[in-house]
Coordinates of C-alpha atoms in Angstrom, one line a residue:
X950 CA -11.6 4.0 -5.9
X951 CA -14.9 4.0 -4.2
X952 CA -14.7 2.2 -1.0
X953 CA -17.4 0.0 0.8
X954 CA -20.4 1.3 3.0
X955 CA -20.8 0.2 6.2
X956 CA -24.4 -0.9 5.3
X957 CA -22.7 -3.5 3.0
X958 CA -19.9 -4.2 5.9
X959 CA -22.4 -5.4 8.6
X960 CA -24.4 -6.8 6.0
X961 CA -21.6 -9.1 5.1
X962 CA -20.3 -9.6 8.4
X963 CA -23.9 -10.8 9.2
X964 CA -23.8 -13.0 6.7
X965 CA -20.9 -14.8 7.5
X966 CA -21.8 -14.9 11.2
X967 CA -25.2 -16.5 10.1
X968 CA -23.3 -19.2 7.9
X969 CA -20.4 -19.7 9.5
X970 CA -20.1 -19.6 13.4
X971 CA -23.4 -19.4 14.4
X972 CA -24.3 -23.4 13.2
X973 CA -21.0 -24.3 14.9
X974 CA -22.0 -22.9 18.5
X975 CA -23.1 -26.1 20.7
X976 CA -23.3 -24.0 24.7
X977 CA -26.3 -22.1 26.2
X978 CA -23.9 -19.6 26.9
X979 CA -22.6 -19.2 22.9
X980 CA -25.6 -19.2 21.8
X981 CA -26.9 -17.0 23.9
X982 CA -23.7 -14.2 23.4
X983 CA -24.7 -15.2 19.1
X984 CA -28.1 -13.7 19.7
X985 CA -26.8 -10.4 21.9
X986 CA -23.9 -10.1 19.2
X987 CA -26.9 -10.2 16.2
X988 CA -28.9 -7.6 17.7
X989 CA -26.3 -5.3 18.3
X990 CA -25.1 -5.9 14.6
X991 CA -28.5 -5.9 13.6
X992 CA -28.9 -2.4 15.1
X993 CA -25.6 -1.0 13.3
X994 CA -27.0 -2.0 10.3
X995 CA -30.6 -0.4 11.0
X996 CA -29.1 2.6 11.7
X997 CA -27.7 3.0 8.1
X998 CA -30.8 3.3 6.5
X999 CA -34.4 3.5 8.4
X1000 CA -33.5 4.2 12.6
X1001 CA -32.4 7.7 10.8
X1002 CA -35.5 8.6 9.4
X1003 CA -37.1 7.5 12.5
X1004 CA -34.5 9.7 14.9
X1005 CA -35.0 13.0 12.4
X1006 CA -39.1 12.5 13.1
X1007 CA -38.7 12.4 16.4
X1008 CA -35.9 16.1 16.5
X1009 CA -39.1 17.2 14.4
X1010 CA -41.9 16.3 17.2
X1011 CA -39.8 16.9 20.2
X1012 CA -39.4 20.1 18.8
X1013 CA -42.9 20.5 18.8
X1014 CA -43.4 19.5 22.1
X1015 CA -40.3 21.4 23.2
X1016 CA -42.0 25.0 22.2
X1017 CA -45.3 23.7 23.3
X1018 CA -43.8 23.5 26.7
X1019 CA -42.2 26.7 26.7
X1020 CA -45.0 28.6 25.4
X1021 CA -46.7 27.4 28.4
X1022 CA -44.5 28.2 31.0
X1023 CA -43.8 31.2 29.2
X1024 CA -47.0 32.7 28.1
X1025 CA -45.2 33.6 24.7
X1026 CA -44.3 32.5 21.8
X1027 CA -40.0 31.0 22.4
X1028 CA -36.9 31.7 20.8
X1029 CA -35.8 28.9 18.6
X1030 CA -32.3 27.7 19.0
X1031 CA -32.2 25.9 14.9
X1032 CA -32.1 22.8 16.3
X1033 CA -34.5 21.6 14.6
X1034 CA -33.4 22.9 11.0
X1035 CA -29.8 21.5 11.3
X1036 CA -30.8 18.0 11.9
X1037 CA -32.2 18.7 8.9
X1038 CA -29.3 18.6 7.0
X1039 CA -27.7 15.5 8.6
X1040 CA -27.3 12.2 7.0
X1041 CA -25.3 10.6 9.9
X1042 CA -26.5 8.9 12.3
X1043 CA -24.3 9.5 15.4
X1044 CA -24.3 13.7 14.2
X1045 CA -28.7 12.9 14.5
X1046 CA -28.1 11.2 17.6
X1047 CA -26.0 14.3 18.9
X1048 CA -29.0 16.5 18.4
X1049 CA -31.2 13.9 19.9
X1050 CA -29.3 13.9 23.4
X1051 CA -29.1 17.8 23.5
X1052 CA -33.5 17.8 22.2
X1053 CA -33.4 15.1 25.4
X1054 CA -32.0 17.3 28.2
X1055 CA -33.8 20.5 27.1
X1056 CA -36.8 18.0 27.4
X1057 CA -35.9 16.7 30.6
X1058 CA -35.0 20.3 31.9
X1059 CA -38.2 21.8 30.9
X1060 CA -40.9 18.5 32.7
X1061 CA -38.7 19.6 35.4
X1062 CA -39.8 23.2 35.3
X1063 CA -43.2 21.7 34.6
X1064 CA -43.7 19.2 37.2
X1065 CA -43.1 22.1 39.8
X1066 CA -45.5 24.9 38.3
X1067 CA -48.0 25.6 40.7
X1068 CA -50.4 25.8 38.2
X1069 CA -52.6 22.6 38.3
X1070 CA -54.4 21.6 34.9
X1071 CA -55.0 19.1 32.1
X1072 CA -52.5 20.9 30.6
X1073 CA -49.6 20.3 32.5
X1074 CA -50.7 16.7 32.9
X1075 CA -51.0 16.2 28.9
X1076 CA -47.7 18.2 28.6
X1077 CA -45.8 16.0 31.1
X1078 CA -47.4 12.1 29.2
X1079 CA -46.5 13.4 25.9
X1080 CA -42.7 14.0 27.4
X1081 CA -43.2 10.6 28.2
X1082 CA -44.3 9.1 25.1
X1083 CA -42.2 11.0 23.1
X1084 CA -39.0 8.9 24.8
X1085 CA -40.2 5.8 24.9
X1086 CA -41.2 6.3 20.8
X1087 CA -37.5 5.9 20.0
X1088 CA -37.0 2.6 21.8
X1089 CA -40.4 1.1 20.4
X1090 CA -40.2 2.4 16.8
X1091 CA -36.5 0.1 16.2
X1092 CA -38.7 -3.0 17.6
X1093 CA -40.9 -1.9 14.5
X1094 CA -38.5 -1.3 12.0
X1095 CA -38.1 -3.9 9.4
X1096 CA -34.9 -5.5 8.5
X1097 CA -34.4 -6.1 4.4
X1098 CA -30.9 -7.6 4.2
X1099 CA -29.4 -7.4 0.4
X1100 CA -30.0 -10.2 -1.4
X1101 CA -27.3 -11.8 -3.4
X1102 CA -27.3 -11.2 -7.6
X1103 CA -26.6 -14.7 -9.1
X1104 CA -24.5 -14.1 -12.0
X1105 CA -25.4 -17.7 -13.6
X1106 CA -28.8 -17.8 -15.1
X1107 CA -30.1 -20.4 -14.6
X1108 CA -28.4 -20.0 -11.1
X1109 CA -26.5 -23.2 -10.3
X1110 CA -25.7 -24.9 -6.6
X1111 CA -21.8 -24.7 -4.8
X1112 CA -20.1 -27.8 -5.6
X1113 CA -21.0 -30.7 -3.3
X1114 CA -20.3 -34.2 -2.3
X1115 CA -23.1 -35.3 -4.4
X1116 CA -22.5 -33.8 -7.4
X1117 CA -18.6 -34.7 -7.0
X1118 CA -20.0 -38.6 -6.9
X1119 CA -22.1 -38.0 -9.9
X1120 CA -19.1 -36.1 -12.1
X1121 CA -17.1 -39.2 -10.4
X1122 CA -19.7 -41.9 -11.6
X1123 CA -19.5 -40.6 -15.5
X1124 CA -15.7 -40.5 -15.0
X1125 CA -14.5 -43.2 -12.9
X1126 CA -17.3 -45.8 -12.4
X1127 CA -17.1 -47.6 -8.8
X1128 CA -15.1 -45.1 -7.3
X1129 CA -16.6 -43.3 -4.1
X1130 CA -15.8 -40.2 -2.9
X1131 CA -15.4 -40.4 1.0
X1132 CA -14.7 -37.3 2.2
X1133 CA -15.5 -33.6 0.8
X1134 CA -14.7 -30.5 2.6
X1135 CA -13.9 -27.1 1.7
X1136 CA -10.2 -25.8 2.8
X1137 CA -9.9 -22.3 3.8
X1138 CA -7.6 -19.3 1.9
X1139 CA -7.7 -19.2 -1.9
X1140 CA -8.7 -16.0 -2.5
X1141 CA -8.9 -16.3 -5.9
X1142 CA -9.8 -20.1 -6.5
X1143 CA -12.1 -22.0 -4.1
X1144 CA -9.7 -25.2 -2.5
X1145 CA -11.2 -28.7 -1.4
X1146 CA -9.8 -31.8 -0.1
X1147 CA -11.5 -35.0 -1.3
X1148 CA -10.6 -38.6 0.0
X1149 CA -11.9 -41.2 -2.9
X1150 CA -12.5 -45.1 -2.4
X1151 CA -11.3 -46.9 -5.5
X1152 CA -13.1 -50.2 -6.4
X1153 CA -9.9 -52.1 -5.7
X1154 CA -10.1 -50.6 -1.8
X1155 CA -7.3 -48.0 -1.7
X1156 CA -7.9 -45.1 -0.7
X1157 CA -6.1 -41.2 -2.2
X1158 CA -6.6 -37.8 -0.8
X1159 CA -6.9 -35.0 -3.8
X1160 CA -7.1 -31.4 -4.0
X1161 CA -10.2 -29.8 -6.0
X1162 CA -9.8 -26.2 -7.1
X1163 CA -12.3 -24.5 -8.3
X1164 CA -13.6 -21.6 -9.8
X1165 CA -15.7 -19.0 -8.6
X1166 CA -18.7 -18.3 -9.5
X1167 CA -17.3 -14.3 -8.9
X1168 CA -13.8 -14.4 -10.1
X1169 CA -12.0 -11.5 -8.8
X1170 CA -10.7 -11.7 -13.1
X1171 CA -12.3 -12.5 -15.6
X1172 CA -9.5 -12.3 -17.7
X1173 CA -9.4 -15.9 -20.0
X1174 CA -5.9 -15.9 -19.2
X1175 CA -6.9 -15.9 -15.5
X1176 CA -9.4 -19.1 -15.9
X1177 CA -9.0 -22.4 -14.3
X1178 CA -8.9 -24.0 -17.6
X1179 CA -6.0 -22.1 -18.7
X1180 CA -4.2 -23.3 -15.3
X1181 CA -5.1 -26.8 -15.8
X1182 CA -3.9 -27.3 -19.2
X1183 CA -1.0 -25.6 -18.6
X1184 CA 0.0 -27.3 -15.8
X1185 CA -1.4 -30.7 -17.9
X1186 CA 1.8 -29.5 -19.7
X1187 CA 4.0 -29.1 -17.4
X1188 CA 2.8 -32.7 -15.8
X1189 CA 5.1 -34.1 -18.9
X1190 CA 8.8 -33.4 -17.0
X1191 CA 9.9 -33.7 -13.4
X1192 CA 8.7 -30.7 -11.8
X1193 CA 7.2 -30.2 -8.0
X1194 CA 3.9 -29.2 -9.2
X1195 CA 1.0 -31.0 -8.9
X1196 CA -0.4 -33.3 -11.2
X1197 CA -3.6 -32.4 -12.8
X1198 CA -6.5 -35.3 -13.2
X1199 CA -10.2 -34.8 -14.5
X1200 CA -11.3 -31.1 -15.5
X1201 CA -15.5 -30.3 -14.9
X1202 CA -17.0 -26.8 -16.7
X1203 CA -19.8 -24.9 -15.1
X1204 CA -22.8 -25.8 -15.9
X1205 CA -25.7 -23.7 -14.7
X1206 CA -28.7 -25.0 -13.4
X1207 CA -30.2 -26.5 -9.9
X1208 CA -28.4 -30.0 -11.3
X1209 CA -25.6 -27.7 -12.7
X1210 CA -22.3 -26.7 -10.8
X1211 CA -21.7 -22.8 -10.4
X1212 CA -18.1 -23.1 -11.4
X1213 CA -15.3 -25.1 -13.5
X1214 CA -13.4 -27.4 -11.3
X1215 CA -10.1 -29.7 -11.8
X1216 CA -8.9 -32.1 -9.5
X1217 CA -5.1 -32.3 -8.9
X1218 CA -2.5 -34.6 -6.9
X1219 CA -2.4 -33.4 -2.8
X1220 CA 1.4 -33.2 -2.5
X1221 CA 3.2 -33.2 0.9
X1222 CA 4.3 -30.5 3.0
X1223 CA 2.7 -27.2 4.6
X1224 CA 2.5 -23.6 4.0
X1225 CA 5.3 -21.9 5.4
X1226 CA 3.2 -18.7 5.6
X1227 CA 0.6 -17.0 4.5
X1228 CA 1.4 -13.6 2.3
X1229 CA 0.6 -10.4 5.1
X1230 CA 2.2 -12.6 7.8
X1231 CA 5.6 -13.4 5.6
X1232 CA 6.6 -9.5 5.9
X1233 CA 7.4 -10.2 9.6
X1234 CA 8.6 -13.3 9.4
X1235 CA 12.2 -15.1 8.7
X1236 CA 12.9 -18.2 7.0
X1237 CA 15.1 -21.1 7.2
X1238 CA 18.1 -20.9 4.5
X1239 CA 18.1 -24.0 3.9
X1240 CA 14.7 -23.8 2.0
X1241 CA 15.5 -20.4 0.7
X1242 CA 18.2 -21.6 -1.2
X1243 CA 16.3 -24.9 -2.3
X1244 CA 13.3 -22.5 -4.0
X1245 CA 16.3 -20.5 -5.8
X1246 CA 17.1 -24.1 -7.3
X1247 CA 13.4 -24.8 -8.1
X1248 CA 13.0 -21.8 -9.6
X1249 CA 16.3 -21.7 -11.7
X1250 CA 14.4 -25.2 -13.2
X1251 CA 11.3 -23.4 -13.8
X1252 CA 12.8 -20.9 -15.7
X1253 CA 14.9 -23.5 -17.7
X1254 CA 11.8 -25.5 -18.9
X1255 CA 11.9 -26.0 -22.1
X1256 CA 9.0 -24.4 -24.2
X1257 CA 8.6 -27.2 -26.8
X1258 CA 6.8 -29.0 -24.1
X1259 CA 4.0 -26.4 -24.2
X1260 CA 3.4 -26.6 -28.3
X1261 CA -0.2 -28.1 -27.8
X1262 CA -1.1 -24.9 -25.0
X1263 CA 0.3 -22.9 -27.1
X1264 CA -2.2 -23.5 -29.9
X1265 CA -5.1 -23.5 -27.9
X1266 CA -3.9 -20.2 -25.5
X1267 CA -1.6 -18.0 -27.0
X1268 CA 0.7 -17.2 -29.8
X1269 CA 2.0 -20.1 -31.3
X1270 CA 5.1 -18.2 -32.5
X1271 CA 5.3 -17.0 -28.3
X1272 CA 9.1 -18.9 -28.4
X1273 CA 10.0 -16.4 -31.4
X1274 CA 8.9 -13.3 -29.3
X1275 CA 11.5 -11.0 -27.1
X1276 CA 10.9 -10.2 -23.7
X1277 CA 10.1 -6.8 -24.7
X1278 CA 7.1 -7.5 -26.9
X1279 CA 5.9 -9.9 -24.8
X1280 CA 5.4 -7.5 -22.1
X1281 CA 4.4 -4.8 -24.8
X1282 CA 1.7 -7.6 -25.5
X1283 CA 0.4 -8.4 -22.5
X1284 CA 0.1 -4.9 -21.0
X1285 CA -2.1 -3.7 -24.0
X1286 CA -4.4 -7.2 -23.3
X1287 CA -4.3 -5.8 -19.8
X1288 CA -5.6 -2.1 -20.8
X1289 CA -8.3 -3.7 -22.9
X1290 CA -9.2 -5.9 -20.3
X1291 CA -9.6 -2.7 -17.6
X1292 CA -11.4 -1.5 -20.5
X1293 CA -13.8 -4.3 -21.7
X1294 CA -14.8 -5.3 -17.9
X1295 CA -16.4 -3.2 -15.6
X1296 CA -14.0 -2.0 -12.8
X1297 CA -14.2 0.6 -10.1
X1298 CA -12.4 4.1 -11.1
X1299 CA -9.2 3.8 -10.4
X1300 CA -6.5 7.1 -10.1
X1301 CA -3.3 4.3 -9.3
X1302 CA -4.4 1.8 -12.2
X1303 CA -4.3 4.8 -14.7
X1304 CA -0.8 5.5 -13.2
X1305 CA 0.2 2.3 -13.0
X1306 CA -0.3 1.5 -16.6
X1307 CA 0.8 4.9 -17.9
X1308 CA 3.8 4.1 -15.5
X1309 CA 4.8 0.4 -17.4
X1310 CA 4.0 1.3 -20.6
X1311 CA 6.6 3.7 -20.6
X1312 CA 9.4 1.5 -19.1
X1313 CA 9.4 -1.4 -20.5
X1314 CA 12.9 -2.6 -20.3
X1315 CA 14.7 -3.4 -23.3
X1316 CA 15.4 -7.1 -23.7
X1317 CA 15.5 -9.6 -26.9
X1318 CA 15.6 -12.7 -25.0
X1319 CA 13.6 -15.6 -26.1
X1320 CA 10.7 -15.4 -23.2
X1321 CA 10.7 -18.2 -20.4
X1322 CA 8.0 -19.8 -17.8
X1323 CA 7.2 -18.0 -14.6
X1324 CA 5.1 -18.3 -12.2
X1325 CA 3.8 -14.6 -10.9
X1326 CA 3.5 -15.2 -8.0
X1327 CA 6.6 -17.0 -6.7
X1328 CA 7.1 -17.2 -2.5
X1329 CA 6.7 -18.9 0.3
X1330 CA 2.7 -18.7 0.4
X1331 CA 2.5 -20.4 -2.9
X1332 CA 4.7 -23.3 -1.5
X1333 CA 4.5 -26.5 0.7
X1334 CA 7.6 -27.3 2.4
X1335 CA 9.2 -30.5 4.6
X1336 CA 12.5 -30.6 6.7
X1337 CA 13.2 -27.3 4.7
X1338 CA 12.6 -28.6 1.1
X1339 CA 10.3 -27.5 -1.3
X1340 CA 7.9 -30.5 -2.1
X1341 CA 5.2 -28.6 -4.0
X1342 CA 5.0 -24.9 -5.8
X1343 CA 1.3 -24.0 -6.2
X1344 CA -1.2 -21.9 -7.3
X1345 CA -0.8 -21.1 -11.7
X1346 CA -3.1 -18.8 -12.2
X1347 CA -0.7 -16.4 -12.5
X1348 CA 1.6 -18.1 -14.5
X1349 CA 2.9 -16.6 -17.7
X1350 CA 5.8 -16.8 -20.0
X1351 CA 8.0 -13.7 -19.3
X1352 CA 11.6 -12.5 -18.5
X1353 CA 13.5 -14.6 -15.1
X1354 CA 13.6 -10.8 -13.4
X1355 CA 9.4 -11.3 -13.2
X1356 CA 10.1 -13.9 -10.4
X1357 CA 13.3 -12.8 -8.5
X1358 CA 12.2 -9.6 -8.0
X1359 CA 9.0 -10.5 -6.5
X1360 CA 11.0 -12.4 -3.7
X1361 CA 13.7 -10.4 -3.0
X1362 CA 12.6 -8.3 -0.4
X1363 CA 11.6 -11.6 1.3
X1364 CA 14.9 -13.5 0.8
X1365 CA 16.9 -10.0 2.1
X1366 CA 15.5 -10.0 5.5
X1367 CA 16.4 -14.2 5.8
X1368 CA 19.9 -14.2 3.7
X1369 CA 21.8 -12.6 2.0
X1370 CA 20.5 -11.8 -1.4
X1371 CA 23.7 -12.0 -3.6
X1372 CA 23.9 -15.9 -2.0
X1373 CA 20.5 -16.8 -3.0
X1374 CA 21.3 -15.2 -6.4
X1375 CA 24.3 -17.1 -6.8
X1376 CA 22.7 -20.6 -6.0
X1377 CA 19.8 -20.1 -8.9
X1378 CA 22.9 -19.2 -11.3
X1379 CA 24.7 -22.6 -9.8
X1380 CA 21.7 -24.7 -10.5
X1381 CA 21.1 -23.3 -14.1
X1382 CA 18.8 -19.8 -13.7
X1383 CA 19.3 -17.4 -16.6
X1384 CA 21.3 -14.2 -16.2
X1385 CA 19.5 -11.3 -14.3
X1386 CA 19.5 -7.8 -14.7
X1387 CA 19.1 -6.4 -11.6
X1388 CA 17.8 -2.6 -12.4
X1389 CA 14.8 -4.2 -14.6
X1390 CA 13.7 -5.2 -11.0
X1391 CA 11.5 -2.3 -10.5
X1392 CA 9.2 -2.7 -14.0
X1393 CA 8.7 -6.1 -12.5
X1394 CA 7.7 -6.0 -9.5
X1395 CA 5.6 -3.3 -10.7
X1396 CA 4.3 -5.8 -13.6
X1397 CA 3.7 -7.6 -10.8
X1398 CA 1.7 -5.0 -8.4
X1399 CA -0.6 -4.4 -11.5
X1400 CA -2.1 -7.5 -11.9
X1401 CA -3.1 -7.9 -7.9
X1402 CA -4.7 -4.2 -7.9
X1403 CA -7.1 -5.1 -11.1
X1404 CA -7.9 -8.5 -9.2
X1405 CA -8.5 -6.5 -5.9
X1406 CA -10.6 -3.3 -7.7
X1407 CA -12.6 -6.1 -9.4
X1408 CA -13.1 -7.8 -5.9
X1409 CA -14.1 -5.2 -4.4
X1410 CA -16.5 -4.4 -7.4
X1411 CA -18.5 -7.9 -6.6
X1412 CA -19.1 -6.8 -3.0
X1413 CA -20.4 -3.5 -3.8
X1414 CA -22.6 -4.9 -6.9
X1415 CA -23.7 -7.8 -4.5
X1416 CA -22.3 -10.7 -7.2
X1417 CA -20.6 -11.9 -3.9
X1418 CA -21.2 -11.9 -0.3
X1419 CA -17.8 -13.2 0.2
X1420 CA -16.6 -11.4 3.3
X1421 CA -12.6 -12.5 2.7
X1422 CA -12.7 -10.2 0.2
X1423 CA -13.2 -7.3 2.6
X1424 CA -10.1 -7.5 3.2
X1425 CA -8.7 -5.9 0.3
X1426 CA -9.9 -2.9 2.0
X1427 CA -8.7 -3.7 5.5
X1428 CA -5.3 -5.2 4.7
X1429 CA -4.2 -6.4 1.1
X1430 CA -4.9 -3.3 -0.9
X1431 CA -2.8 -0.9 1.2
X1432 CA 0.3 -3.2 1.0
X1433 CA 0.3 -4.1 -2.9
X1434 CA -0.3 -0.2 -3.7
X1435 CA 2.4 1.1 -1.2
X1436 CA 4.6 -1.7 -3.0
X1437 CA 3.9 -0.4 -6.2
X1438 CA 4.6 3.3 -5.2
X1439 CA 7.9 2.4 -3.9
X1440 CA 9.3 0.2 -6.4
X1441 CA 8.7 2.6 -9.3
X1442 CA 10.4 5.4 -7.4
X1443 CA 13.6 4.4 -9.6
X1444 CA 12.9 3.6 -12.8
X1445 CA 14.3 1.0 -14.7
X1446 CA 17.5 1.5 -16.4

């Protein structure tokens, strides 16, 4: 899979330095380290693209000068070393650099030689200033260059504005009339939703804090199934029994436009609690058992939700006849939906997602159960927690209907290094989880790993095509990617029975 340039790296780091910390700097001293840190960066990036061009011109005149000199000192014509024709051949910057130093020294050597000649002419004199000029040509030709930072493609045409506190009051005002939205700030994570917290005013003078997720304008999938709309009337479904997921209020589409929004949006109940951790740091971390054994018990309810309660989703989002499916073809299903998908969008090329599809479609376990709700993405990043109780499971858009192995294998390995595993087993089975086969575990998880590597190829995709400047999503690169493909390499190393 191609990987990102490190033109487009500073370029996005720049970015985000521009919109995010610089405004927030208030001391002499910060904002003076801002604008040191800026032209250094500045530099890096400059030296990508146009301070090469300007460093091979100057191998090619020093050069020059460099045989001028000699043939002087000489009286005959010199022998040339190549240096010249290799940089050449050099695209890097640091190799052109290399040959710069070494043209440098051999300059510096020779005024040497030429300052103590004995002859005395205009010669020597014009010799020794065009030493001089030729140095000093480096450092004034980067003040010259000019920087053209990549400009972001809108994907919306009309392109439409991020969602604000304004137009919140407006989509409010056609909703809701009298009620005021306070407060509107953006929450950081959600790496594949955006996540603000509003406070609103109602007319009769209380006050509620909700959640707004949102779309973005660049989903890392573009798979329908993926969509915020989905999510929401999903979980409008789910709203119908006593489950610790949050309630779903009004939904708003995109509209595109400079009155528009650039992406859906639904606001939702804020439930209490915190995150117990985000996913890279989780690896390292153990939890309490306590709350470990109460998410076995949540999810032995999720998994025993009854499907009737999704009839009306399941007319407007799937197979109405889902309930009558096995586990098997469900998965047979969705993996072809997921092949066409690779297929239909444009994506990076990929060596592991032909294997990993090749892989799954050949070891699909075999199982005629009726299918049942998970979540995809079950563990402790996905879930607020309070005096070691679950109070809130978050996050749908991964949500499917699939066999009970989909979820419990997804947080083993983080339950093992906490508990014992056979306990936590034990305690969804006590509170009403379906039986488990254990050795489907590794289709699963691998199910699982799919999914994340199309989101991350496509995310990666959007920074190279410049649909998003999003700099969290470098991070596939530097961190996520590594992880979800080494996971996906090891649990397929034993194949399902």
């Amino acid at each position: 899979m191609k990987i990102n340039s490190s033109e487009q790296n500073i370029a996005n780091v720049l970015a985000r330095f521009e919109s995010a910390l610089e405004p927030e700097l208030v001391t002499a001293g910060a904002k003076a380290a801002a604008s040191e840190i800026k032209a250094v960066l500045l530099d890096l990036y400059r030296r990508q693209g146009p301070q090469k061009d300007l460093l091979q011109k100057l191998i090619e005149s020093g050069n020059e000068l460099k045989k001028d000199i000699e043939q002087f000192l000489r009286s005959e014509a010199p022998q040339t070393n190549g240096l010249g024709h290799a940089a050449t051949n050099l695209n890097c910057f640091d190799d052109l650099a290399q040959h710069y130093d070494k043209l440098s020294t051999q300059l510096f050597l020779l005024l040497e030689e030429l300052r103590t000649t004995p002859q005395e002419s205009a010669e020597v004199a014009k010799l020794m200033r065009r030493g001089a000029e030729w140095e000093v040509a480096y450092f004034e030709g980067i003040q010259k260059i000019p920087v053209e930072m990549p400009s972001h493609v809108d994907l919306l045409d009309p392109p439409a504005p991020e969602l604000s506190h304004e137009y919140l009051q407006r989509f409010f005002d056609g909703k809701i009339p009298g009620l005021q939205v306070k407060k509107f700030e953006r929450l950081s994570g959600g790496h594949g939703k955006q996540t603000y917290l509003c406070t609103i005013l109602r007319p009769d003078g209380t006050t509620e804090d909700r959640i707004i997720r949102k779309e973005d304008p660049c989903p890392v999938i573009v798979h329908p199934q993926f969509g915020l709309e989905r999510e929401y009337a999903l979980l409008k479904a789910l709203n119908k029994i006593d489950f610790p997921a949050p309630k779903v209020y009004e939904f708003g589409k995109q509209i595109p436009g400079p009155d528009g929004v650039d992406g859906a949006f639904a606001t939702m109940q804020l439930l209490p609690g915190a995150i117990p951790s985000n996913f890279l740091a989780s690896g390292g971390s153990k939890f309490s058992e306590d709350l470990l054994l109460h998410m076995a018990e949540v999810l032995a309810k999720l998994h025993s939700v009854p499907l009737e309660i999704f009839s009306d989703y399941f007319e407007a989002w799937e197979d109405p006849n889902i309930a009558k499916q096995t586990t098997r073809d469900r998965y047979q299903n969705c993996l072809e939906q997921w092949i066409e998908y690779s297929q239909e969008f444009e994506h990076l090329p990929s060596a592991y997602l032909v294997w990993i599809l090749d892989w799954l479609l050949k070891h699909i376990p075999e199982d005629s159960r009726a299918p049942v709700l998970v979540h995809g993405d079950y563990n402790v990043h996905n879930v607020l927690a309070e005096n070691n109780r679950m109070t809130g499971l978050l996050d749908w858009e991964t949500a499917d209907f699939g066999a009970p192995e989909q979820d419990l294998a997804y947080i083993q390995p983080l339950v093992s290094k906490s508990m014992e595993w056979s306990k936590f087993l034990q305690h969804y089975h006590a509170c009403g989880g379906k039986e488990v086969d254990e050795s489907r575990f590794p289709f699963y998880l691998a199910y699982g790993v799919l999914r994340v590597v199309l989101a991350f190829n496509r995310a990666t995709l959007n920074l190279q095509k410049r649909w998003s400047p999003d700099i969290r999503f470098n991070m596939v690169e530097l961190g996520y990617q590594a992880v979800f493909m080494r996971m996906g390499l090891s649990y397929t190393e034993t194949a399902p029975s």
